CSV table of C-alpha atoms in Angstrom, one decimal:
chain,number,residue,atom,x,y,z
A,1,MET,CA,99.4,72.6,125.5
A,2,ALA,CA,95.9,72.0,127.2
A,3,GLU,CA,93.4,69.4,127.7
A,4,VAL,CA,89.7,69.5,126.6
A,5,ASP,CA,87.6,66.7,127.9
A,6,GLY,CA,91.3,64.6,127.3
A,7,THR,CA,92.2,66.2,123.6
A,8,PRO,CA,94.6,66.9,123.5
A,9,ILE,CA,95.4,71.1,122.1
A,10,THR,CA,99.8,70.5,120.4
A,11,ARG,CA,102.0,72.5,120.4
A,12,ALA,CA,101.8,72.2,116.3
A,13,GLU,CA,97.4,73.7,116.4
A,14,LEU,CA,99.7,76.5,118.6
A,15,ASP,CA,101.9,77.4,116.3
A,16,LYS,CA,99.4,77.8,113.5
A,17,ARG,CA,97.0,79.9,114.9
A,18,VAL,CA,100.0,82.7,116.2
A,19,LYS,CA,102.3,81.8,113.4
A,20,ASN,CA,101.3,85.1,111.2
A,21,ARG,CA,100.5,87.7,115.3
A,22,LEU,CA,103.6,86.4,115.9
A,23,THR,CA,105.2,87.6,112.8
A,24,ARG,CA,103.8,90.7,112.8
A,25,LEU,CA,104.5,91.2,116.7
A,26,ARG,CA,108.8,90.6,116.1
A,27,GLN,CA,108.7,92.8,112.6
A,28,GLU,CA,107.0,95.6,114.9
A,29,GLU,CA,110.0,94.5,117.8
A,30,TYR,CA,113.0,94.7,114.8
A,31,GLU,CA,111.6,98.0,113.8
A,32,ILE,CA,111.2,99.6,117.3
A,33,ARG,CA,114.9,98.1,117.8
A,34,TYR,CA,116.4,99.7,114.9
A,35,GLN,CA,114.3,103.1,115.2
A,36,ALA,CA,116.6,103.2,118.4
A,37,LEU,CA,119.8,102.3,116.8
A,38,GLU,CA,119.6,105.0,114.2
A,39,GLU,CA,119.2,107.0,117.2
A,40,LEU,CA,122.2,106.1,119.2
A,41,ILE,CA,124.2,106.3,116.0
A,42,GLY,CA,123.3,110.1,115.3
A,43,ASP,CA,123.8,110.5,119.6
A,44,GLN,CA,127.6,109.5,119.1
A,45,LEU,CA,128.0,110.6,115.5
A,46,LEU,CA,127.7,114.0,117.2
A,47,GLU,CA,129.7,113.5,120.4
A,48,LYS,CA,132.2,112.8,118.2
A,49,GLU,CA,131.9,115.5,116.5
A,50,ALA,CA,131.5,117.7,119.2
A,51,LYS,CA,134.3,116.5,120.8
A,52,SER,CA,136.7,117.1,117.6
A,53,ARG,CA,135.3,120.7,117.9
A,54,GLY,CA,136.0,120.8,121.8
A,55,ILE,CA,132.3,121.9,122.5
A,56,SER,CA,129.2,120.3,123.9
A,57,SER,CA,126.7,118.4,122.0
A,58,ALA,CA,124.1,120.9,122.2
A,59,GLU,CA,126.9,123.5,121.0
A,60,LEU,CA,127.1,122.1,118.1
A,61,LEU,CA,123.9,121.5,117.1
A,62,LYS,CA,123.1,125.4,117.8
A,63,ASP,CA,125.9,126.3,115.3
A,64,GLU,CA,125.5,123.2,112.5
A,65,VAL,CA,121.5,123.0,113.0
A,66,GLU,CA,119.3,126.3,114.2
A,67,ARG,CA,122.1,129.3,113.5
A,68,GLN,CA,122.0,128.3,109.9
A,69,LEU,CA,118.3,128.4,109.9
A,70,LYS,CA,117.2,130.9,107.2
A,71,GLY,CA,113.4,131.6,107.5
A,72,LEU,CA,111.7,132.6,105.5
A,73,SER,CA,109.8,136.1,104.4
A,74,PRO,CA,107.1,138.2,106.1
A,75,THR,CA,106.5,138.8,102.8
A,76,GLU,CA,106.3,135.4,102.5
A,77,VAL,CA,104.7,133.7,105.4
A,78,GLU,CA,101.8,136.5,104.0
A,79,ALA,CA,101.3,134.7,100.4
A,80,ILE,CA,101.0,131.7,102.9
A,81,TYR,CA,98.9,133.2,104.5
A,82,ASN,CA,96.5,134.6,102.2
A,83,GLN,CA,96.5,130.9,100.9
A,84,ASN,CA,95.0,129.2,103.8
A,85,ARG,CA,93.4,131.6,104.9
A,86,ALA,CA,89.8,129.9,105.3
A,87,ARG,CA,91.8,127.1,107.2
A,88,PHE,CA,92.9,129.5,109.7
A,89,SER,CA,88.9,130.3,110.5
A,90,GLY,CA,88.7,130.9,114.1
A,91,ARG,CA,92.6,132.7,114.6
A,92,THR,CA,93.5,136.4,115.0
A,93,LYS,CA,95.9,137.2,111.7
A,94,GLU,CA,98.3,137.0,113.9
A,95,GLN,CA,97.6,133.6,115.9
A,96,ALA,CA,97.4,132.5,112.3
A,97,VAL,CA,100.8,133.8,111.2
A,98,ALA,CA,102.9,132.7,114.0
A,99,GLU,CA,101.4,129.6,113.7
A,100,ILE,CA,102.3,129.5,110.1
A,101,GLU,CA,106.4,130.4,111.5
A,102,GLN,CA,105.9,127.9,113.6
A,103,ALA,CA,105.4,125.5,111.6
A,104,LEU,CA,108.3,126.9,109.2
A,105,ARG,CA,110.5,126.9,111.5
A,106,GLU,CA,110.2,123.0,112.9
A,107,ARG,CA,109.9,121.5,109.3
A,108,GLU,CA,113.7,124.0,108.4
A,109,LEU,CA,114.6,122.7,112.3
A,110,SER,CA,114.1,119.2,111.1
A,111,GLN,CA,115.4,118.8,107.6
A,112,ARG,CA,118.6,120.9,109.0
A,113,ARG,CA,119.0,118.2,111.4
A,114,ASP,CA,118.8,115.6,109.1
A,115,ALA,CA,120.6,116.8,106.4
A,116,PHE,CA,124.0,117.5,109.2
A,117,GLN,CA,123.4,113.4,110.5
A,118,ALA,CA,123.5,112.3,106.3
A,119,LEU,CA,127.0,114.5,106.2
A,120,LEU,CA,128.0,112.8,110.0
A,121,ARG,CA,126.8,109.5,108.5
A,122,ALA,CA,129.1,110.2,105.9
A,123,LYS,CA,132.3,110.4,107.5
A,124,ALA,CA,132.1,107.5,109.5
A,125,LYS,CA,132.1,103.7,108.4
A,126,ILE,CA,129.0,102.1,109.8
A,127,ARG,CA,128.2,99.0,109.7
A,128,VAL,CA,125.1,97.7,111.4
A,129,HIS,CA,124.5,94.1,112.5
A,130,LEU,CA,121.4,93.9,114.0
A,131,GLU,CA,119.3,91.2,111.4
A,132,ALA,CA,115.3,91.9,109.8
A,133,PRO,CA,113.7,88.6,110.2
A,134,ARG,CA,112.8,87.3,106.7
A,135,GLN,CA,110.0,85.3,105.1
A,136,VAL,CA,110.0,82.9,103.4
A,137,MET,CA,107.6,83.9,100.4
A,138,PRO,CA,108.5,81.5,97.5
A,139,VAL,CA,107.1,83.0,93.7
A,140,SER,CA,104.1,81.6,92.7
A,141,ALA,CA,103.5,80.3,89.5
A,142,SER,CA,100.5,82.4,89.2
A,143,ALA,CA,101.6,85.9,90.6
A,144,PRO,CA,102.7,88.1,87.8
A,145,THR,CA,106.0,89.3,87.8
A,146,LEU,CA,108.5,91.8,86.4
A,147,GLY,CA,112.1,91.5,85.7
A,148,PRO,CA,113.8,88.3,85.5
A,149,PRO,CA,113.7,85.2,87.9
A,150,GLU,CA,117.4,85.3,88.6
A,151,ALA,CA,117.4,89.4,90.0
A,152,PRO,CA,119.5,89.2,93.4
A,153,VAL,CA,116.8,90.3,95.4
A,154,THR,CA,112.4,89.6,95.0
A,155,ILE,CA,110.4,92.7,96.7
A,156,VAL,CA,106.8,90.4,96.1
A,157,GLU,CA,104.3,92.8,96.6
A,158,PHE,CA,100.4,92.1,98.5
A,159,THR,CA,97.8,95.0,97.1
A,160,ASP,CA,94.5,95.9,96.7
A,161,TYR,CA,92.7,97.5,94.3
A,162,GLN,CA,91.0,99.6,96.1
A,163,CYS,CA,93.5,101.2,98.7
A,164,PRO,CA,94.7,104.9,98.0
A,165,TYR,CA,97.7,104.0,100.3
A,166,CYS,CA,98.4,101.8,97.7
A,167,HIS,CA,97.9,104.3,94.3
A,168,ARG,CA,100.3,106.3,96.9
A,169,ALA,CA,103.2,103.8,96.3
A,170,GLN,CA,102.6,103.6,92.5
A,171,SER,CA,105.2,105.8,91.6
A,172,THR,CA,107.5,105.5,94.8
A,173,ILE,CA,107.9,101.0,92.7
A,174,GLU,CA,108.3,102.7,89.6
A,175,LYS,CA,111.5,104.8,90.7
A,176,VAL,CA,112.9,101.5,92.7
A,177,LEU,CA,111.7,99.2,89.5
A,178,SER,CA,113.5,101.4,87.7
A,179,ARG,CA,116.6,101.9,89.4
A,180,TYR,CA,117.5,98.7,90.1
A,181,ALA,CA,116.5,97.3,86.4
A,182,GLY,CA,117.4,94.2,86.2
A,183,LYS,CA,118.7,93.8,89.6
A,184,VAL,CA,114.6,93.5,90.8
A,185,GLN,CA,112.6,91.0,90.3
A,186,PHE,CA,108.7,92.3,91.2
A,187,VAL,CA,105.9,89.9,92.4
A,188,HIS,CA,102.3,91.2,92.5
A,189,ARG,CA,100.5,89.1,95.0
A,190,ASP,CA,96.5,90.2,95.2
A,191,PHE,CA,95.1,91.3,99.2
A,192,PRO,CA,91.9,92.3,98.7
A,193,LEU,CA,90.3,93.8,101.4
A,194,ASP,CA,87.4,93.0,102.9
A,195,GLY,CA,86.2,96.7,103.1
A,196,HIS,CA,86.2,97.2,99.4
A,197,SER,CA,83.7,95.5,97.7
A,198,GLN,CA,85.3,96.2,93.9
A,199,ALA,CA,89.0,95.6,95.0
A,200,PHE,CA,88.3,91.7,93.8
A,201,PRO,CA,87.0,92.2,90.6
A,202,ALA,CA,88.8,94.4,90.2
A,203,ALA,CA,91.8,92.0,90.5
A,204,ARG,CA,89.6,89.5,88.4
A,205,ALA,CA,89.9,92.6,85.6
A,206,ALA,CA,93.8,92.6,86.0
A,207,ARG,CA,94.5,89.0,85.4
A,208,CYS,CA,91.5,88.9,82.5
A,209,ALA,CA,93.6,91.8,80.7
A,210,GLY,CA,97.3,89.3,81.3
A,211,GLU,CA,95.1,86.4,79.1
A,212,GLN,CA,96.1,89.1,77.0
A,213,GLY,CA,99.4,89.5,77.5
A,214,ARG,CA,98.5,93.4,79.3
A,215,PHE,CA,98.0,92.5,83.1
A,216,TRP,CA,101.0,95.5,83.3
A,217,GLU,CA,99.5,98.0,81.8
A,218,TYR,CA,95.6,96.8,83.0
A,219,HIS,CA,97.2,97.7,85.9
A,220,ARG,CA,99.1,100.5,86.5
A,221,ASN,CA,95.8,102.2,85.0
A,222,LEU,CA,94.4,100.8,88.1
A,223,MET,CA,96.8,102.5,90.4
A,224,THR,CA,96.8,105.6,88.7
A,225,LEU,CA,94.0,106.9,86.5
A,226,PRO,CA,90.3,107.5,89.1
A,227,GLY,CA,87.7,105.7,88.8
A,228,ASP,CA,84.9,103.4,90.5
A,229,MET,CA,85.8,100.0,89.3
A,230,SER,CA,82.5,98.9,88.4
A,231,GLU,CA,81.8,96.3,85.9
A,232,THR,CA,81.2,99.4,83.0
A,233,ASP,CA,84.9,101.1,84.4
A,234,LEU,CA,86.5,98.2,84.0
A,235,ALA,CA,85.6,97.6,80.7
A,236,ALA,CA,86.5,100.4,80.4
A,237,ARG,CA,89.9,100.5,81.3
A,238,ALA,CA,90.5,97.0,79.0
A,239,ALA,CA,89.0,99.5,75.9
A,240,SER,CA,91.6,101.5,76.7
A,241,LEU,CA,93.8,99.2,76.3
A,242,LYS,CA,92.4,97.9,72.9
A,243,LEU,CA,91.7,94.7,75.0
A,244,ASN,CA,89.3,92.1,72.7
A,245,PRO,CA,85.9,93.2,74.5
A,246,GLY,CA,84.6,89.7,74.4
A,247,ALA,CA,87.2,88.2,75.6
A,248,PHE,CA,87.3,90.5,78.4
A,249,SER,CA,84.4,90.1,79.6
A,250,THR,CA,83.6,86.9,79.4
A,251,CYS,CA,86.7,85.9,81.5
A,252,LEU,CA,85.5,88.9,83.8
A,253,ALA,CA,82.4,87.1,84.3
A,254,SER,CA,84.1,84.2,84.7
A,255,ASP,CA,85.5,82.9,88.3
A,256,ARG,CA,89.2,80.6,86.4
A,257,TYR,CA,91.9,83.2,88.4
A,258,ASP,CA,89.6,83.7,92.0
A,259,ALA,CA,91.1,80.4,93.2
A,260,SER,CA,94.9,81.7,92.8
A,261,ILE,CA,93.4,84.9,93.9
A,262,ARG,CA,92.2,83.9,97.6
A,263,GLU,CA,95.9,81.8,97.8
A,264,ALA,CA,97.6,84.6,97.3
A,265,VAL,CA,95.2,86.1,100.3
A,266,GLU,CA,95.6,83.0,102.1
A,267,ALA,CA,99.9,83.3,101.4
A,268,GLY,CA,99.7,87.9,102.6
A,269,VAL,CA,97.3,86.1,105.9
A,270,LYS,CA,100.3,83.4,106.5
A,271,ALA,CA,103.5,85.8,105.8
A,272,GLY,CA,101.7,88.4,108.5
A,273,VAL,CA,99.8,91.3,106.2
A,274,THR,CA,97.2,92.6,107.9
A,275,GLY,CA,96.9,95.7,105.6
A,276,THR,CA,97.7,96.9,101.8
A,277,PRO,CA,100.7,98.5,100.7
A,278,ALA,CA,102.8,95.4,102.4
A,279,TYR,CA,106.3,94.3,101.1
A,280,PHE,CA,108.6,91.7,100.8
A,281,ILE,CA,112.5,92.7,99.7
A,282,ASN,CA,113.8,89.3,99.9
A,283,GLY,CA,111.6,88.2,102.5
A,284,ARG,CA,112.3,91.4,104.5
A,285,MET,CA,109.0,93.1,105.2
A,286,LEU,CA,107.7,97.3,104.5
A,287,THR,CA,104.6,98.2,105.1
A,288,GLY,CA,102.3,101.1,103.9
A,289,THR,CA,103.4,103.7,101.7
A,290,ARG,CA,107.1,104.1,101.7
A,291,PRO,CA,109.8,107.5,100.5
A,292,PHE,CA,112.0,105.2,97.6
A,293,GLU,CA,115.2,105.8,100.3
A,294,GLN,CA,113.7,103.1,102.6
A,295,PHE,CA,112.8,100.7,99.8
A,296,ARG,CA,116.8,101.8,98.2
A,297,GLU,CA,118.5,101.3,101.9
A,298,VAL,CA,116.5,97.5,102.2
A,299,ILE,CA,117.8,97.0,98.6
A,300,ASP,CA,120.9,97.9,98.7
A,301,ALA,CA,121.4,96.3,101.6
A,302,GLU,CA,120.4,93.3,100.4
A,303,LEU,CA,122.5,94.2,97.0
A,304,ALA,CA,125.6,94.7,99.0
A,305,GLN,CA,125.1,90.8,100.9
A,306,GLY,CA,124.9,89.4,96.8
A,307,GLY,CA,120.9,89.4,97.2
């Protein structure tokens, strides 16, 4: 690929340097294409339905969306204004009410449009052939797991215990594991970010709880209950789960799990992870806090393909 004073830079060296960057770009390209494809599908469904009724797509949307809006009564709008009055400082009441009504109208329009699109999609036969990029994500022997190893779907999560987005995602993950019990293996991978000073100690603490068979209970405790994740806080969480305090403290003070945590970070970087939470569903990446419906869409597609 190049030479520096006679020393070559090979294609293999270049590929290794750019691999994680290109992985991210391919994922972004897929998501852009997928969104555009969804829009095209929606447009075709609207046009087909409008044609069957002998009207234009614009008229169809007016009939099924705009004219179906109910809106809120003046009393309900007044109540919203009174509950949020501090947010409208510097504006007259009339301006604030107009702003509230506009926001509510846009929200209801979006909800009605989505509901109508869902109705049209339910009546149609849609097959999407756009392939999502996949990563090979071997399950490390040191990674905590939930669910059967032979499950047709494997979800690998890269998470940071100080990441507020990871905390918000926890309820969605619990819903996924409940809904797809027996069909999903869930794999935890640590990805403590540099700016979160207590994320690494918290990852250690969860692994130490795992020595006493309570990794997932401690993991959920970290994800759902507030705390500064200081040494005192981590010990208090262990006590709340009735862990042996001496064994936990000794483990937490050691570095016995540091290599495993760093290996997980390295695996995430190689796979294109740059932030948390990040998920790989049978190798298909989802990043950030996603609604349950997006997990369901990917998981159902994987199950339909036989995992």
